[in-house]
């Protein structure tokens, strides 16, 4: 590394292999030393052709790994979302995973004294009826700023660029459906933004926390309805489509149609479709005023994103790596299970962990018993026959009143040598939320037998415990 490069500020981009990060990192490298953090092992193994971006694999669900990754970092851009699968089996809502990831990042940023986090969020609707996706973005904003690091939240609506899921859905619907049904919600208006304009906004704010701290609504050159976007998409593609207005169209039906047409993961499609039919309110601010000159309108942004030879979005460079990542997930066969629960007033994660393991033996009696030793380690046994099913070692050096960590170290139900499986109890925002999470668990049972037996039982037990905590919190 050259001396001139070492003198540059260092910026970490979390979620760098997504379509925003792919466009952003090369431009950041003109002014910063860029550390691109990705959960994709395939992307981390692929060097940057220009040699300007340092790609590193980082599991953001691991607080120690993330704290190490942010060492000597000055600024961060946070582009993470949990709409795409990260394990072969995931028992968690995307918004709950987003909350865990954001809290891990906030802790790591505070531990390393980062000067600023720039977060790409979502424009809030005019009403107080938030979709789960938009409310998740708002929660992440709050959590990222909860540890004292200045946060710049750039709230954007539909982002138009190569590899984007939102514009890809628009194109798939218009290309594959000769007739499109328009419920009243299709008249809702928003202000889509070109990927290039979003990148300009990030570059403007990064490194200037004193000037751009807080939330800023940003958009492109025009405000238009979802019906107008569908019609303009058909015009850009040169397709004649019939649009029929209907009095209602259930979100479930719209999501299922979009999923079948696009082939995208159900959780991703459902979250995006739910978030679309809402009027959004743009508030004047210095970031929007700065990027407005030269901002692209919807049609221009869409045309710039489409490959004229195929009539489809130009693919994200990461597209070819996704299949490799899916194959890795299948080979590893790991499990992630996260549940959100209410925490009784005045309690913390240490209380939560102790309460859970005591309750577990009561809940599953007479089939299962649990035992906690003086070091806080836990063993879970079946009663008849007496089999030690799981051994959970309390990781005191990684634990605190807000987070309790147990390594799943042994037991008949745990496959050894497959990663660092752990059970974590985590409280956020001064106890407003509490999360119970299993990460990187490798079951010893054959996979499909595990899915219909142990996995189903675990989820049922955790939901029962959620109800118990809700009663205690009242």
CSV table of C-alpha atoms in Angstrom, one decimal, residues 105-357:
chain,number,residue,atom,x,y,z
A,105,UNK,CA,-22.8,-2.7,14.0
A,106,UNK,CA,-23.6,0.1,16.5
A,107,UNK,CA,-21.6,-1.7,19.2
A,108,UNK,CA,-18.6,-2.3,16.9
A,109,UNK,CA,-18.7,1.3,15.7
A,110,UNK,CA,-18.8,2.7,19.2
A,111,UNK,CA,-16.0,0.3,20.3
A,112,UNK,CA,-13.8,1.7,17.5
A,113,UNK,CA,-14.8,5.3,17.9
A,114,UNK,CA,-16.1,5.7,14.3
A,115,UNK,CA,-16.8,9.3,13.4
A,116,UNK,CA,-19.9,8.6,11.2
A,117,UNK,CA,-22.3,6.0,9.8
A,118,UNK,CA,-24.1,6.7,6.6
A,119,UNK,CA,-27.2,4.6,6.3
A,120,UNK,CA,-29.5,4.2,3.2
A,121,UNK,CA,-33.0,4.1,4.7
A,122,UNK,CA,-36.5,4.4,3.3
A,123,UNK,CA,-38.7,7.4,2.8
A,124,UNK,CA,-41.4,7.4,5.4
A,125,UNK,CA,-45.1,7.5,4.3
A,126,UNK,CA,-47.3,10.5,4.9
A,127,UNK,CA,-49.6,8.4,7.1
A,128,UNK,CA,-48.5,6.6,10.3
A,129,UNK,CA,-49.3,3.2,8.6
A,130,UNK,CA,-45.8,1.8,8.1
A,131,UNK,CA,-45.2,-1.3,6.1
A,132,UNK,CA,-43.0,-3.9,7.9
A,133,UNK,CA,-40.1,-3.0,5.5
A,134,UNK,CA,-40.3,0.7,6.2
A,135,UNK,CA,-40.7,0.3,9.9
A,136,UNK,CA,-37.7,-2.0,9.9
A,137,UNK,CA,-35.6,0.7,8.2
A,138,UNK,CA,-36.8,3.2,10.9
A,139,UNK,CA,-35.8,0.7,13.7
A,140,UNK,CA,-32.4,0.3,12.1
A,141,UNK,CA,-31.9,4.1,12.1
A,142,UNK,CA,-32.7,4.2,15.8
A,143,UNK,CA,-30.4,1.3,16.7
A,144,UNK,CA,-27.5,2.5,14.6
A,145,UNK,CA,-27.5,5.8,16.5
A,146,UNK,CA,-28.1,4.2,20.0
A,147,UNK,CA,-24.4,3.9,20.9
A,148,UNK,CA,-23.4,7.5,20.3
A,149,UNK,CA,-21.9,7.3,16.7
A,150,UNK,CA,-23.3,10.1,14.5
A,151,UNK,CA,-25.7,8.7,11.9
A,152,UNK,CA,-26.6,10.2,8.6
A,153,UNK,CA,-29.8,8.5,7.3
A,154,UNK,CA,-30.5,9.0,3.6
A,155,UNK,CA,-34.2,8.1,3.1
A,156,UNK,CA,-34.8,7.0,-0.4
A,157,UNK,CA,-37.8,5.5,-2.2
A,158,UNK,CA,-37.4,3.1,-5.2
A,159,UNK,CA,-33.8,3.1,-6.3
A,160,UNK,CA,-33.3,2.5,-10.1
A,161,UNK,CA,-30.1,0.8,-11.1
A,162,UNK,CA,-28.5,-2.4,-12.4
A,163,UNK,CA,-29.2,-5.4,-10.1
A,164,UNK,CA,-31.9,-3.6,-8.0
A,165,UNK,CA,-34.8,-5.8,-6.8
A,166,UNK,CA,-37.4,-3.0,-7.1
A,167,UNK,CA,-36.9,-2.0,-10.7
A,168,UNK,CA,-36.4,-5.7,-11.6
A,169,UNK,CA,-39.9,-6.4,-10.3
A,170,UNK,CA,-41.3,-3.6,-12.4
A,171,UNK,CA,-39.7,-4.9,-15.5
A,172,UNK,CA,-40.7,-8.5,-14.8
A,173,UNK,CA,-44.3,-7.6,-14.2
A,174,UNK,CA,-44.5,-5.5,-17.4
A,175,UNK,CA,-42.6,-8.0,-19.6
A,176,UNK,CA,-44.5,-11.1,-18.5
A,177,UNK,CA,-48.0,-9.9,-17.8
A,178,UNK,CA,-50.1,-8.7,-20.8
A,179,UNK,CA,-52.8,-7.4,-18.4
A,180,UNK,CA,-51.9,-5.5,-15.2
A,181,UNK,CA,-54.4,-4.9,-12.5
A,182,UNK,CA,-54.3,-1.5,-10.8
A,183,UNK,CA,-55.8,-1.3,-7.3
A,184,UNK,CA,-56.4,2.1,-5.7
A,185,UNK,CA,-53.0,1.9,-4.1
A,186,UNK,CA,-51.4,2.1,-7.5
A,187,UNK,CA,-52.3,5.8,-7.5
A,188,UNK,CA,-50.0,6.4,-4.5
A,189,UNK,CA,-47.1,8.7,-5.4
A,190,UNK,CA,-43.5,8.5,-4.6
A,191,UNK,CA,-40.2,10.0,-5.9
A,192,UNK,CA,-37.9,7.3,-7.3
A,193,UNK,CA,-34.2,8.0,-7.4
A,194,UNK,CA,-31.5,6.9,-9.9
A,195,UNK,CA,-28.6,4.8,-8.4
A,196,UNK,CA,-26.2,7.4,-9.6
A,197,UNK,CA,-28.0,10.2,-7.7
A,198,UNK,CA,-28.1,8.1,-4.5
A,199,UNK,CA,-24.4,7.6,-4.8
A,200,UNK,CA,-23.9,11.3,-5.2
A,201,UNK,CA,-25.8,11.9,-2.0
A,202,UNK,CA,-23.7,9.4,-0.1
A,203,UNK,CA,-20.4,10.9,-1.4
A,204,UNK,CA,-21.7,14.4,-0.4
A,205,UNK,CA,-22.4,13.3,3.2
A,206,UNK,CA,-19.6,10.9,4.0
A,207,UNK,CA,-16.9,12.4,6.1
A,208,UNK,CA,-19.0,15.4,7.1
A,209,UNK,CA,-20.9,14.3,10.2
A,210,UNK,CA,-21.0,17.9,11.5
A,211,UNK,CA,-22.9,19.1,8.5
A,212,UNK,CA,-25.1,16.1,7.7
A,213,UNK,CA,-26.2,14.4,10.9
A,214,UNK,CA,-29.8,13.2,11.1
A,215,UNK,CA,-32.3,12.0,8.5
A,216,UNK,CA,-32.6,13.4,4.9
A,217,UNK,CA,-35.3,12.6,2.4
A,218,UNK,CA,-33.8,12.2,-1.1
A,219,UNK,CA,-35.4,11.6,-4.5
A,220,UNK,CA,-35.0,12.0,-8.3
A,221,UNK,CA,-36.3,14.7,-10.6
A,222,UNK,CA,-40.0,13.9,-10.4
A,223,UNK,CA,-42.9,12.6,-8.2
A,224,UNK,CA,-45.1,10.1,-9.9
A,225,UNK,CA,-47.6,7.2,-9.1
A,226,UNK,CA,-46.9,3.5,-9.3
A,227,UNK,CA,-49.4,3.4,-12.2
A,228,UNK,CA,-47.3,6.0,-14.1
A,229,UNK,CA,-44.1,4.0,-13.5
A,230,UNK,CA,-45.7,0.8,-14.9
A,231,UNK,CA,-47.0,2.7,-17.9
A,232,UNK,CA,-43.6,4.4,-18.6
A,233,UNK,CA,-41.9,1.0,-18.1
A,234,UNK,CA,-44.1,-0.5,-20.9
A,235,UNK,CA,-43.3,2.5,-23.1
A,236,UNK,CA,-39.5,2.2,-22.5
A,237,UNK,CA,-39.7,-1.5,-23.4
A,238,UNK,CA,-41.9,-0.9,-26.4
A,239,UNK,CA,-44.6,-3.1,-25.1
A,240,UNK,CA,-48.4,-2.7,-25.4
A,241,UNK,CA,-50.0,-3.6,-22.1
A,242,UNK,CA,-53.6,-3.4,-20.8
A,243,UNK,CA,-54.1,-1.7,-17.5
A,244,UNK,CA,-57.3,-2.4,-15.6
A,245,UNK,CA,-58.3,-0.6,-12.5
A,246,UNK,CA,-59.9,-2.8,-9.8
A,247,UNK,CA,-61.5,-1.8,-6.5
A,248,UNK,CA,-59.1,-3.9,-4.5
A,249,UNK,CA,-56.2,-6.3,-4.8
A,250,UNK,CA,-55.0,-8.1,-1.6
A,251,UNK,CA,-51.4,-7.7,-0.8
A,252,UNK,CA,-51.0,-11.5,-0.5
A,253,UNK,CA,-52.3,-11.9,-4.1
A,254,UNK,CA,-50.0,-9.2,-5.4
A,255,UNK,CA,-47.0,-10.6,-3.6
A,256,UNK,CA,-47.7,-14.1,-4.9
A,257,UNK,CA,-48.0,-12.9,-8.4
A,258,UNK,CA,-44.8,-10.9,-8.2
A,259,UNK,CA,-43.0,-13.9,-6.7
A,260,UNK,CA,-44.1,-16.2,-9.4
A,261,UNK,CA,-43.3,-13.7,-12.2
A,262,UNK,CA,-39.9,-12.7,-10.9
A,263,UNK,CA,-38.7,-15.9,-9.2
A,264,UNK,CA,-37.2,-13.8,-6.4
A,265,UNK,CA,-37.2,-15.1,-2.7
A,266,UNK,CA,-40.7,-14.8,-1.2
A,267,UNK,CA,-39.5,-12.8,1.8
A,268,UNK,CA,-37.9,-10.2,-0.4
A,269,UNK,CA,-40.8,-9.9,-2.8
A,270,UNK,CA,-43.4,-9.7,-0.1
A,271,UNK,CA,-41.6,-7.0,1.8
A,272,UNK,CA,-41.1,-4.9,-1.2
A,273,UNK,CA,-44.7,-5.2,-2.5
A,274,UNK,CA,-46.1,-4.4,0.9
A,275,UNK,CA,-44.0,-1.2,1.1
A,276,UNK,CA,-44.9,0.2,-2.3
A,277,UNK,CA,-48.6,1.3,-2.1
A,278,UNK,CA,-48.1,4.3,0.2
A,279,UNK,CA,-47.9,8.0,-0.5
A,280,UNK,CA,-44.5,9.3,0.6
A,281,UNK,CA,-43.7,12.8,1.8
A,282,UNK,CA,-40.4,14.5,0.8
A,283,UNK,CA,-39.2,17.1,3.2
A,284,UNK,CA,-36.9,19.9,1.9
A,285,UNK,CA,-33.3,19.5,3.1
A,286,UNK,CA,-29.8,20.5,2.1
A,287,UNK,CA,-28.9,17.0,0.7
A,288,UNK,CA,-31.8,17.0,-1.7
A,289,UNK,CA,-31.1,20.6,-2.8
A,290,UNK,CA,-27.5,19.6,-3.5
A,291,UNK,CA,-28.3,16.6,-5.7
A,292,UNK,CA,-31.4,18.1,-7.4
A,293,UNK,CA,-29.5,19.8,-10.2
A,294,UNK,CA,-28.8,17.1,-12.8
A,295,UNK,CA,-31.0,14.4,-11.0
A,296,UNK,CA,-32.5,11.9,-13.4
A,297,UNK,CA,-36.2,11.4,-13.9
A,298,UNK,CA,-37.8,7.9,-13.8
A,299,UNK,CA,-37.7,7.3,-17.6
A,300,UNK,CA,-34.1,8.4,-18.0
A,301,UNK,CA,-33.0,6.4,-14.9
A,302,UNK,CA,-34.8,3.3,-16.2
A,303,UNK,CA,-33.3,3.6,-19.7
A,304,UNK,CA,-29.8,3.9,-18.3
A,305,UNK,CA,-30.4,0.7,-16.3
A,306,UNK,CA,-31.6,-1.5,-19.1
A,307,UNK,CA,-29.5,-3.5,-21.5
A,308,UNK,CA,-31.0,-2.6,-24.9
A,309,UNK,CA,-29.9,-6.0,-26.3
A,310,UNK,CA,-32.0,-8.0,-23.8
A,311,UNK,CA,-34.6,-5.4,-22.6
A,312,UNK,CA,-33.7,-6.4,-19.0
A,313,UNK,CA,-31.8,-4.7,-16.2
A,314,UNK,CA,-28.1,-4.7,-16.6
A,315,UNK,CA,-27.1,-7.5,-14.2
A,316,UNK,CA,-25.3,-6.7,-11.0
A,317,UNK,CA,-21.7,-7.9,-11.1
A,318,UNK,CA,-22.6,-10.0,-8.1
A,319,UNK,CA,-25.2,-12.0,-9.9
A,320,UNK,CA,-22.7,-14.6,-11.1
A,321,UNK,CA,-21.6,-15.2,-7.5
A,322,UNK,CA,-25.0,-15.8,-6.0
A,323,UNK,CA,-25.1,-19.4,-7.2
A,324,UNK,CA,-21.8,-20.0,-5.6
A,325,UNK,CA,-23.0,-18.6,-2.3
A,326,UNK,CA,-26.2,-20.7,-2.5
A,327,UNK,CA,-24.0,-23.8,-3.0
A,328,UNK,CA,-21.9,-22.9,0.0
A,329,UNK,CA,-25.0,-22.5,2.2
A,330,UNK,CA,-26.3,-25.9,1.0
A,331,UNK,CA,-23.0,-27.6,1.8
A,332,UNK,CA,-22.6,-26.0,5.2
A,333,UNK,CA,-26.3,-26.7,6.1
A,334,UNK,CA,-26.4,-24.2,8.9
A,335,UNK,CA,-29.4,-22.8,10.8
A,336,UNK,CA,-30.3,-19.3,12.0
A,337,UNK,CA,-33.3,-18.8,14.3
A,338,UNK,CA,-34.1,-15.4,15.8
A,339,UNK,CA,-37.2,-14.3,17.8
A,340,UNK,CA,-38.1,-11.0,19.2
A,341,UNK,CA,-39.8,-10.8,22.6
A,342,UNK,CA,-40.9,-8.3,25.3
A,343,UNK,CA,-38.6,-8.0,28.3
A,344,UNK,CA,-40.1,-7.5,31.7
A,345,UNK,CA,-39.3,-4.0,33.1
A,346,UNK,CA,-36.0,-3.7,34.9
A,347,UNK,CA,-34.5,-7.0,33.5
A,348,UNK,CA,-31.6,-7.5,31.2
A,349,UNK,CA,-30.0,-10.2,29.0
A,350,UNK,CA,-28.4,-11.9,31.9
A,351,UNK,CA,-31.8,-12.3,33.6
A,352,UNK,CA,-33.3,-13.5,30.3
A,353,UNK,CA,-30.8,-16.2,29.7
A,354,UNK,CA,-31.1,-17.6,33.3
A,355,UNK,CA,-34.9,-17.4,33.1
A,356,UNK,CA,-35.0,-19.2,29.8
A,357,UNK,CA,-32.8,-22.2,30.7
